[in-house]
mmCIF file of C-alpha atoms in Angstrom:
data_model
loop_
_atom_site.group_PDB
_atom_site.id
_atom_site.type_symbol
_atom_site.label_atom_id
_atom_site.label_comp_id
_atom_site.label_asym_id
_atom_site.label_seq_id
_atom_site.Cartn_x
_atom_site.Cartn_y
_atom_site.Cartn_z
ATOM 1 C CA UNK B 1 -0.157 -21.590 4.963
ATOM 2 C CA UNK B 2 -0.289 -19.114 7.755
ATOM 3 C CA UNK B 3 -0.164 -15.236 6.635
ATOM 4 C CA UNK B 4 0.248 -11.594 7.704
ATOM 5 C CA UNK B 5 -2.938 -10.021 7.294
ATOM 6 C CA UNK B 6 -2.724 -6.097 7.022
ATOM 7 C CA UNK B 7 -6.557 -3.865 7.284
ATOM 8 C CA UNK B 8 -7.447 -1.673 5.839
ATOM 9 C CA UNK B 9 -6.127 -2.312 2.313
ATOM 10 C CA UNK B 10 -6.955 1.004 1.308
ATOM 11 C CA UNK B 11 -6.903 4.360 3.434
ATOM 12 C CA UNK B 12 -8.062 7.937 2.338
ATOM 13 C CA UNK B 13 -7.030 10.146 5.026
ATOM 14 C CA UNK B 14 -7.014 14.546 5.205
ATOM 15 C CA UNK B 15 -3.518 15.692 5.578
ATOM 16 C CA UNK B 16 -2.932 16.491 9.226
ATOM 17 C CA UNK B 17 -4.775 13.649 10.494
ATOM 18 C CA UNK B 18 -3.775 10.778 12.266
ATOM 19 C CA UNK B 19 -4.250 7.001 10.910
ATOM 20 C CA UNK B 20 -3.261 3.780 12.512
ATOM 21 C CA UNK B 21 -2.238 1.210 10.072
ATOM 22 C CA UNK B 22 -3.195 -2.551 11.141
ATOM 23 C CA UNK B 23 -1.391 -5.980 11.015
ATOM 24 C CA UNK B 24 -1.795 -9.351 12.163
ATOM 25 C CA UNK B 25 1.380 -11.092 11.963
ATOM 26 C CA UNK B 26 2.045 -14.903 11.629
ATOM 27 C CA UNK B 27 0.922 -16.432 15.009
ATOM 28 C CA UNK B 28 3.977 -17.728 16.330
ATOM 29 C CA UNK B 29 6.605 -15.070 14.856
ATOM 30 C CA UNK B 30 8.178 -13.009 17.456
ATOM 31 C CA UNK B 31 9.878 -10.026 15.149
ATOM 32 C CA UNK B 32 8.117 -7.427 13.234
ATOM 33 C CA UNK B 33 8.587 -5.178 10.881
ATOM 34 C CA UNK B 34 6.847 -1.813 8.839
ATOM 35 C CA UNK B 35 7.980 -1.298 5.540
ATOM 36 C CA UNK B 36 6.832 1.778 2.906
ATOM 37 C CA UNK B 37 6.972 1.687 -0.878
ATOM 38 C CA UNK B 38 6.345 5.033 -2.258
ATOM 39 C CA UNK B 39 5.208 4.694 -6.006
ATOM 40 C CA UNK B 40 7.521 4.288 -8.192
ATOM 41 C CA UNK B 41 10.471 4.155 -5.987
ATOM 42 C CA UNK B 42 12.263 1.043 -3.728
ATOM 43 C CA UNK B 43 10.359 -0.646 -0.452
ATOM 44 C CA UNK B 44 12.158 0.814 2.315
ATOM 45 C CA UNK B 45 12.861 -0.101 6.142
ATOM 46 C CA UNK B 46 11.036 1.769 8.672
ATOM 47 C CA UNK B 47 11.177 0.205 11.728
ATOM 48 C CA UNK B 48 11.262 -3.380 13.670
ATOM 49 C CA UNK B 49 10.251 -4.195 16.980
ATOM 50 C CA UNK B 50 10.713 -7.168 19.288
ATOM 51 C CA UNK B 51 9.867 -8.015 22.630
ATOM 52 C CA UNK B 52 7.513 -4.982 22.861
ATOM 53 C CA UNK B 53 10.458 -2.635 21.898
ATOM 54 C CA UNK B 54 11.776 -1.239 18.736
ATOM 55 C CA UNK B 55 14.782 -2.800 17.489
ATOM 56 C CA UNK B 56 16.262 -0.569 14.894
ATOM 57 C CA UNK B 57 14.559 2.176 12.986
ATOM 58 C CA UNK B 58 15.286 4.160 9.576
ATOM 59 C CA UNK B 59 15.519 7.954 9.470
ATOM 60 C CA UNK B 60 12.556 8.005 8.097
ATOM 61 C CA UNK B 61 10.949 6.582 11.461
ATOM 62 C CA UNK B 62 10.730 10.087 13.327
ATOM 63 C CA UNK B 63 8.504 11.311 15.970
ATOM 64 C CA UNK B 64 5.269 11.531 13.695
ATOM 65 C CA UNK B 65 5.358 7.520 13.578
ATOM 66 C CA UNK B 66 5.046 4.806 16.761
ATOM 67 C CA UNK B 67 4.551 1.493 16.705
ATOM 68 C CA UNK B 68 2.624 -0.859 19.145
ATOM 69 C CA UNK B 69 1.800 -4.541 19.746
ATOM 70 C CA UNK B 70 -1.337 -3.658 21.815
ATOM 71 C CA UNK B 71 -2.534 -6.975 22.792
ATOM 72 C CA UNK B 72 -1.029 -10.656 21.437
ATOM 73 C CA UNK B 73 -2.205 -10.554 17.833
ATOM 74 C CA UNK B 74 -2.252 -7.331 16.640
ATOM 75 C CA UNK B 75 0.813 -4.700 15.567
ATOM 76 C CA UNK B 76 -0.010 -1.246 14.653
ATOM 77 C CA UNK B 77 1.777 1.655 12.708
ATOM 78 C CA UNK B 78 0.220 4.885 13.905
ATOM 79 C CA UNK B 79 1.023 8.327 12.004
ATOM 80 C CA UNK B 80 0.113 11.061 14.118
ATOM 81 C CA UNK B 81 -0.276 13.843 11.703
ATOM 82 C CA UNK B 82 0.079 12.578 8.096
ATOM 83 C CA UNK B 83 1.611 14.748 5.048
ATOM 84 C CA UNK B 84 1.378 14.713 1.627
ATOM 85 C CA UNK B 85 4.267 12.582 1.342
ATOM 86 C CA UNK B 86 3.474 9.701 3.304
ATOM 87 C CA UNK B 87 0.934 8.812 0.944
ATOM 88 C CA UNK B 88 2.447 5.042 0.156
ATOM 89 C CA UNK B 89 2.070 1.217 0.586
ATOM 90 C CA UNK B 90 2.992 0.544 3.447
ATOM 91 C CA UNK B 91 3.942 -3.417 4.487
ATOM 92 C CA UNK B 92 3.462 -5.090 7.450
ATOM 93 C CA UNK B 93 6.270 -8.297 8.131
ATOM 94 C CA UNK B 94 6.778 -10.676 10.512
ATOM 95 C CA UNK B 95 10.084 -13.333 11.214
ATOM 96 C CA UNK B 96 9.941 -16.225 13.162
ATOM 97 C CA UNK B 97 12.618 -15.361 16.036
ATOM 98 C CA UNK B 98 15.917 -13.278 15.836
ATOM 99 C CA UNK B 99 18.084 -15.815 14.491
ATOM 100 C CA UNK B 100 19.592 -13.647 11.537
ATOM 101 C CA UNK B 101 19.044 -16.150 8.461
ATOM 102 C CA UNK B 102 15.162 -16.162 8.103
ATOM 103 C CA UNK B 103 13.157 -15.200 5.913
ATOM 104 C CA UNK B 104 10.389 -12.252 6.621
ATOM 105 C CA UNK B 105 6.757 -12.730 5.256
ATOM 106 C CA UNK B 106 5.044 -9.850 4.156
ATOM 107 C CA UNK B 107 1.586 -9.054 4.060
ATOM 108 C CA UNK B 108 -0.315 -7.513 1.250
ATOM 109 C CA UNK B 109 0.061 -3.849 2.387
ATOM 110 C CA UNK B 110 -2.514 -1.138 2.866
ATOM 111 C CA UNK B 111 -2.559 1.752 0.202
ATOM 112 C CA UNK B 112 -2.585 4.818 2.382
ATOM 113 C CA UNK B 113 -3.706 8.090 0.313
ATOM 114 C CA UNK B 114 -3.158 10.967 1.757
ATOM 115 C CA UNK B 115 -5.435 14.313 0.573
ATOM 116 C CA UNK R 1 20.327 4.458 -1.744
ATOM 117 C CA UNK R 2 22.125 2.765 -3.834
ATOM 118 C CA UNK R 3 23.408 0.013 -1.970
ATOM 119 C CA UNK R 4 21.429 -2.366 -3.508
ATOM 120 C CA UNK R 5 20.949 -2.277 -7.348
ATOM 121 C CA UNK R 6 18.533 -4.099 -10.197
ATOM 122 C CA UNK R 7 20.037 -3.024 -13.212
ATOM 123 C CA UNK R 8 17.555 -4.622 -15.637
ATOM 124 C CA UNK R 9 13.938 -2.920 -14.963
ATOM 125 C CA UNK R 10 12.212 -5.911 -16.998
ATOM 126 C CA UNK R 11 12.986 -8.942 -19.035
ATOM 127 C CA UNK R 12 11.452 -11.382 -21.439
ATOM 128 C CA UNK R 13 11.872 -14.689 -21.622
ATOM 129 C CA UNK R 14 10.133 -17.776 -23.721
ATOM 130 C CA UNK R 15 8.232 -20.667 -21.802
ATOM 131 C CA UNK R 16 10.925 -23.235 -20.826
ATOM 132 C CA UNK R 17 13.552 -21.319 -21.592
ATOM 133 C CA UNK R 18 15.979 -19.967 -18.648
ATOM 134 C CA UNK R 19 15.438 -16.440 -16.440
ATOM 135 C CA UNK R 20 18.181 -15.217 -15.105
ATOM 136 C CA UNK R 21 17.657 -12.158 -12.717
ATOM 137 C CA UNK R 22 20.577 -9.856 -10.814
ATOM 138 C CA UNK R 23 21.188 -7.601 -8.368
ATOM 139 C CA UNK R 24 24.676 -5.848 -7.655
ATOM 140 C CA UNK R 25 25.331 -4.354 -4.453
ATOM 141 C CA UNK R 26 27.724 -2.280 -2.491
ATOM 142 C CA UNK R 27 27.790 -3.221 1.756
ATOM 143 C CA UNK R 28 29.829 -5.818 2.585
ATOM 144 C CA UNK R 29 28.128 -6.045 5.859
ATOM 145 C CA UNK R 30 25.074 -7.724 4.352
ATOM 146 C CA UNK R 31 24.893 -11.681 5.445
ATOM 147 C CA UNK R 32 21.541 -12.786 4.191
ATOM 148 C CA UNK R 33 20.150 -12.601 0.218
ATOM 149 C CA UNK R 34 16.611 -12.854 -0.268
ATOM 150 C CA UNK R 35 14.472 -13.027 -3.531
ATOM 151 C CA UNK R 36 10.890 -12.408 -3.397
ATOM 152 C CA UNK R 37 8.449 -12.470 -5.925
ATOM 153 C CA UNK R 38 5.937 -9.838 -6.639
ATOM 154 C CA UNK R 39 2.152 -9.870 -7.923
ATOM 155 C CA UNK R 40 -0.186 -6.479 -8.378
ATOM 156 C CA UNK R 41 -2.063 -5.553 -5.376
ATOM 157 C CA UNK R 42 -0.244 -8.153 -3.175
ATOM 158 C CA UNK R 43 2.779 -8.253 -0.737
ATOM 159 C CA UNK R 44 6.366 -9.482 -1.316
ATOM 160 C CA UNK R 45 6.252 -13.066 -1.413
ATOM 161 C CA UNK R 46 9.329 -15.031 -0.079
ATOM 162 C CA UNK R 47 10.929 -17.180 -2.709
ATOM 163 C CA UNK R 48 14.810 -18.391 -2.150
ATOM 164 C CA UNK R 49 17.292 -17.497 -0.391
ATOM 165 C CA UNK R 50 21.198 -17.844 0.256
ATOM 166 C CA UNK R 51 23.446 -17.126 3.609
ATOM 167 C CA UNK R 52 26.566 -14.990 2.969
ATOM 168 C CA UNK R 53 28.528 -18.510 3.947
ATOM 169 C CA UNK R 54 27.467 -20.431 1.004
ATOM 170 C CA UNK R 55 27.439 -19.432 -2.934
ATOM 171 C CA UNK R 56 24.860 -21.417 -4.038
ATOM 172 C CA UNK R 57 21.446 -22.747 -2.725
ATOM 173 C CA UNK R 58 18.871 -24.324 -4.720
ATOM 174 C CA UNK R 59 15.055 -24.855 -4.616
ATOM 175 C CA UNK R 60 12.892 -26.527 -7.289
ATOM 176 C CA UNK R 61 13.383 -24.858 -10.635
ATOM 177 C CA UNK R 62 14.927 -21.893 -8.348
ATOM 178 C CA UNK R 63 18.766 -21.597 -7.820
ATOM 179 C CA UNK R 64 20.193 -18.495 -6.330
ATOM 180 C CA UNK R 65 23.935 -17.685 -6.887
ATOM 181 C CA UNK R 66 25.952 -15.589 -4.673
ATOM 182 C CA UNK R 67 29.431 -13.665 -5.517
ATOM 183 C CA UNK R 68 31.021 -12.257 -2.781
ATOM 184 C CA UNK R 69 34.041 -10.991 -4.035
ATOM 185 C CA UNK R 70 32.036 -9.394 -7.197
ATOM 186 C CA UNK R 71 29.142 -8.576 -4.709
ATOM 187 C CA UNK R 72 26.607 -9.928 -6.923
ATOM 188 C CA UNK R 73 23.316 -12.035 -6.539
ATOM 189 C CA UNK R 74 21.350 -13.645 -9.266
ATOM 190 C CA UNK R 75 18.469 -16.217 -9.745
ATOM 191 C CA UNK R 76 18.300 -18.227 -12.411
ATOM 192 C CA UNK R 77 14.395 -19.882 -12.462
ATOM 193 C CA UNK R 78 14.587 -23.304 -14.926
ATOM 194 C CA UNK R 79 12.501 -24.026 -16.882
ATOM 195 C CA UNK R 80 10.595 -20.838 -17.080
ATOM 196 C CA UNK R 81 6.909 -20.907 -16.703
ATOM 197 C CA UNK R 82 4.092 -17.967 -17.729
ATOM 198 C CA UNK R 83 3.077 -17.965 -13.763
ATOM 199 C CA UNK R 84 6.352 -16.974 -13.114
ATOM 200 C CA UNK R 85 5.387 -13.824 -14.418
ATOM 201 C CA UNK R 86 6.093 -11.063 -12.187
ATOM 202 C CA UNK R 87 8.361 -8.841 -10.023
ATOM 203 C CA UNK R 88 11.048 -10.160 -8.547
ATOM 204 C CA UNK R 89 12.498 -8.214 -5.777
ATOM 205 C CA UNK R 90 16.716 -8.837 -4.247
ATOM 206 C CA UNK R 91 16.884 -8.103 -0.400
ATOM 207 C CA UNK R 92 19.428 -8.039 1.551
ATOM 208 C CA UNK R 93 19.881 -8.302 5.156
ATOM 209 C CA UNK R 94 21.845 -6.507 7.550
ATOM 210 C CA UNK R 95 21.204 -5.989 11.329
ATOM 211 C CA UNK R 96 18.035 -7.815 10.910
ATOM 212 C CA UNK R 97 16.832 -4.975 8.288
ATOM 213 C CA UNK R 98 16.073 -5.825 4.408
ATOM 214 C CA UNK R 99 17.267 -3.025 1.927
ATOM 215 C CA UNK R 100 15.627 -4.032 -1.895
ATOM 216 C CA UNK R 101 16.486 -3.606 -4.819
ATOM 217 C CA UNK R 102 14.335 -1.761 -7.251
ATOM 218 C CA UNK R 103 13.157 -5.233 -8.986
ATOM 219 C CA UNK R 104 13.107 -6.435 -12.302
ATOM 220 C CA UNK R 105 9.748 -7.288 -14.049
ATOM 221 C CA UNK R 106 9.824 -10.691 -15.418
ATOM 222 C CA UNK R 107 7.593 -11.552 -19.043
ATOM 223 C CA UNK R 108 7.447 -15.259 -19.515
ATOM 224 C CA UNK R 109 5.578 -15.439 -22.743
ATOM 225 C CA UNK R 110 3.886 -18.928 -24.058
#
């Protein structure tokens, strides 16, 4: 059964630094997503993209985040200078089209830890 | 955010016996219900799921119910099974955006 793959699954990064967060959604799905679960709290919505533009993004999707499909396969979450507090899972998703009653399949996240 | 709520943080159930799992929640503007199933160190896994048009949609030993007018999602999973055990996530979709609910650990015990 095809799957989002996510890399690393584990990142150690200094505060301040930047760290791009890889995903490799399923191969025909044309609508993705970033999601963040910080520990012990609820998986939240941070942004969704389609046709190589965001669609909708959460207040918690501000300047220190982009997104970017840089070539047909990949989709990248890039934080440009990482806090304390972004330490997190974060998800990677991916939906067939835009039609609103599918489901989104999730990959198996990347622990970032942030020092 | 409390728009979407998992009152129970865990339940137990016996082998073969029913699960039932809720979520309440508050937006009316949500049209799509989603349960997904959780496992350590792995993504959300879809499961079931139920358009705001119909009130019941079932899958195998999975049957999701909604409520509308009570705003209120459940799965029932019959007859339980110890690989069931896990957590079980509610999300619901508005705007092409899924806000969970905090989940609900399920214990199926042999």
């Amino acid at each position: 059964e095809p799957e989002v793959t996510q890399t690393p699954s584990h990142q150690v990064t200094q505060m301040g630094q930047e760290v791009i967060l890889r995903c490799v959604p399923i191969s025909n799905h044309l609508y993705f997503y970033w999601y963040r679960q910080i520990l012990g709290q609820k998986v939240e919505f941070l942004v969704s993209f389609y046709n190589n533009e965001i669609s909708e993004k959460s207040e918690i999707f501000d300047d220190q985040f982009s997104v970017e499909r840089p070539d047909g396969s990949n989709f990248t979450l890039k934080i440009r200078s990482t806090k304390l507090e972004d330490s997190a899972m974060y998800f990677c998703a991916s939906k067939l089209d835009r039609v609103w009653n599918q489901p989104q399949h999730f990959g198996d996240g990347t622990r970032l830890s942030i020092l | 955010d409390q728009q979407v709520k998992q009152n129970s943080p865990s339940l137990s159930v016996q082998e073969g016996r029913i699960s039932i799992l809720n979520c309440d929640y508050t937006n009316s503007m949500f049209d799509y219900f989603l349960w997904y199933k959780k496992y350590p160190a792995e993504g959300p896994t879809f499961l079931i799921s139920i358009s705001s048009i119909k009130d019941k949609n079932e899958d195998g030993r999975f049957t999701v119910f909604l409520n509308k007018s009570a705003k209120h999602l459940s799965l029932h999973i019959v007859p339980s099974q110890p690989g069931d055990s896990a957590v079980y996530f509610c999300a619901l979709n508005a705007g092409n955006m899924l806000t969970f609910g905090g989940g609900t650990r399920l214990m199926v015990k042999p």
